[in-house]
Amino acid sequence: QVQLVESGGGLVQPGGSLRLSCAASGGTFTSYSMGWFRQAPGKERELIAGILWSGGATYYADSAKGRFTISRDNAKRTVSLQMNNLNAEDTAVYYCAASPFGPPNGKYYYWGQGTQVTVSS
């Protein structure tokens, strides 16, 4: 079973950038599709980006397209989310998640503890 730990959250000004990272331990990393979710106060958790276990396909929510980029480094067992041109609506707790051989926009089964991203001037 895979364990996930996120890092890289923090406070950023509107228009700024932030890079989130997720380190995986346990399990076979290349067997897992990886995703980034977020949950804002009072809202449901939503999938914003996913990458296939093979790295051959990605998924982005409409809110992330053109601004966010998901990538994975199988040698380092990490998945990253580069976020650019951030705005206040991106403020949320961001979660890394894993899905064994699932599609990048499918159901995820393993979760990290989350990292807070706050976009404010």
Short mmCIF file of C-alpha atoms in Angstrom, two decimals:
data_model
loop_
_atom_site.label_atom_id
_atom_site.label_comp_id
_atom_site.label_asym_id
_atom_site.label_seq_id
_atom_site.Cartn_x
_atom_site.Cartn_y
_atom_site.Cartn_z
CA GLN A 1 0.00 0.00 0.00
CA VAL A 2 1.29 3.41 -0.93
CA GLN A 3 1.72 6.27 1.53
CA LEU A 4 1.67 9.86 0.31
CA VAL A 5 3.12 13.04 1.77
CA GLU A 6 2.51 16.44 0.22
CA SER A 7 4.72 19.51 0.50
CA GLY A 8 5.07 22.94 -1.05
CA GLY A 9 1.92 24.67 0.09
CA GLY A 10 1.90 28.16 1.50
CA LEU A 11 0.84 31.75 1.01
CA VAL A 12 1.21 33.30 -2.44
CA GLN A 13 0.05 36.56 -3.95
CA PRO A 14 -2.50 36.67 -6.77
CA GLY A 15 -0.79 36.05 -10.08
CA GLY A 16 2.00 34.14 -8.41
CA SER A 17 3.16 30.55 -8.78
CA LEU A 18 3.56 27.59 -6.48
CA ARG A 19 4.83 24.07 -6.96
CA LEU A 20 3.39 21.24 -4.92
CA SER A 21 5.17 17.92 -4.53
CA CYS A 22 4.00 14.55 -3.33
CA ALA A 23 6.41 11.84 -2.21
CA ALA A 24 5.23 8.25 -2.31
CA SER A 25 6.53 5.36 -0.24
CA GLY A 26 5.49 1.74 -0.23
CA GLY A 27 3.95 -0.10 -3.13
CA THR A 28 5.08 0.01 -6.74
CA PHE A 29 4.92 3.67 -7.74
CA THR A 30 4.68 2.94 -11.46
CA SER A 31 1.49 0.98 -10.80
CA TYR A 32 -0.37 4.05 -9.61
CA SER A 33 -2.06 6.81 -11.48
CA MET A 34 -1.59 9.96 -9.46
CA GLY A 35 -3.91 12.86 -8.92
CA TRP A 36 -4.17 16.21 -7.24
CA PHE A 37 -7.42 17.19 -5.56
CA ARG A 38 -8.39 20.29 -3.70
CA GLN A 39 -11.06 21.20 -1.21
CA ALA A 40 -12.02 24.76 -0.45
CA PRO A 41 -14.03 25.69 2.67
CA GLY A 42 -17.65 24.74 2.24
CA LYS A 43 -17.02 22.97 -1.05
CA GLU A 44 -16.63 19.37 -2.13
CA ARG A 45 -13.26 17.88 -2.88
CA GLU A 46 -12.55 18.08 -6.59
CA LEU A 47 -10.03 16.47 -8.90
CA ILE A 48 -8.01 19.14 -10.63
CA ALA A 49 -5.27 17.11 -12.33
CA GLY A 50 -4.32 13.49 -12.86
CA ILE A 51 -1.57 11.56 -14.60
CA LEU A 52 -1.76 7.99 -15.80
CA TRP A 53 0.39 5.33 -14.13
CA SER A 54 2.41 5.07 -17.35
CA GLY A 55 2.70 8.83 -17.68
CA GLY A 56 1.07 8.55 -21.08
CA ALA A 57 -2.01 10.62 -20.38
CA THR A 58 -3.08 13.50 -18.20
CA TYR A 59 -6.35 15.01 -17.09
CA TYR A 60 -7.07 18.60 -16.09
CA ALA A 61 -10.21 20.15 -14.72
CA ASP A 62 -11.37 23.21 -16.62
CA SER A 63 -10.23 25.39 -13.73
CA ALA A 64 -6.68 24.05 -14.11
CA LYS A 65 -6.26 23.99 -17.87
CA GLY A 66 -3.59 26.36 -19.11
CA ARG A 67 -2.40 27.25 -15.61
CA PHE A 68 -1.49 23.98 -13.86
CA THR A 69 0.84 21.21 -14.97
CA ILE A 70 1.06 17.78 -13.41
CA SER A 71 4.19 15.67 -13.80
CA ARG A 72 5.72 12.59 -12.28
CA ASP A 73 9.25 11.38 -11.67
CA ASN A 74 9.15 7.63 -11.29
CA ALA A 75 12.80 7.38 -10.27
CA LYS A 76 12.18 9.75 -7.35
CA ARG A 77 8.67 8.42 -6.69
CA THR A 78 7.21 11.88 -6.78
CA VAL A 79 4.38 13.70 -8.48
CA SER A 80 4.31 17.46 -8.78
CA LEU A 81 1.78 20.14 -9.56
CA GLN A 82 3.09 23.39 -10.99
CA MET A 83 0.51 26.11 -10.47
CA ASN A 84 0.80 29.44 -12.27
CA ASN A 85 -1.28 32.60 -12.36
CA LEU A 86 -2.96 31.75 -9.08
CA ASN A 87 -6.04 33.58 -7.88
CA ALA A 88 -8.11 33.66 -4.73
CA GLU A 89 -10.38 30.90 -6.01
CA ASP A 90 -7.40 28.53 -5.92
CA THR A 91 -7.25 28.81 -2.13
CA ALA A 92 -7.86 25.33 -0.75
CA VAL A 93 -6.30 22.32 0.87
CA TYR A 94 -4.57 20.33 -1.85
CA TYR A 95 -4.40 16.56 -1.64
CA CYS A 96 -2.27 14.05 -3.47
CA ALA A 97 -3.97 10.76 -4.30
CA ALA A 98 -3.15 7.42 -5.92
CA SER A 99 -5.14 4.93 -7.93
CA PRO A 100 -3.79 1.48 -8.85
CA PHE A 101 -3.82 1.28 -12.65
CA GLY A 102 -6.81 3.60 -12.81
CA PRO A 103 -7.51 6.30 -15.37
CA PRO A 104 -6.22 9.76 -14.47
CA ASN A 105 -9.78 11.04 -14.01
CA GLY A 106 -11.14 8.00 -12.22
CA LYS A 107 -11.60 6.99 -8.62
CA TYR A 108 -8.69 7.37 -6.23
CA TYR A 109 -8.10 5.18 -3.23
CA TYR A 110 -5.07 6.44 -1.32
CA TRP A 111 -4.66 9.93 0.06
CA GLY A 112 -2.09 12.21 1.57
CA GLN A 113 -2.79 14.47 4.52
CA GLY A 114 -3.10 17.62 2.43
CA THR A 115 -1.25 20.91 2.18
CA GLN A 116 -2.79 24.36 2.47
CA VAL A 117 -2.54 26.82 -0.41
CA THR A 118 -3.66 30.37 0.28
CA VAL A 119 -3.76 32.99 -2.45
CA SER A 120 -4.00 36.45 -0.96
CA SER A 121 -2.41 39.86 -1.16
#
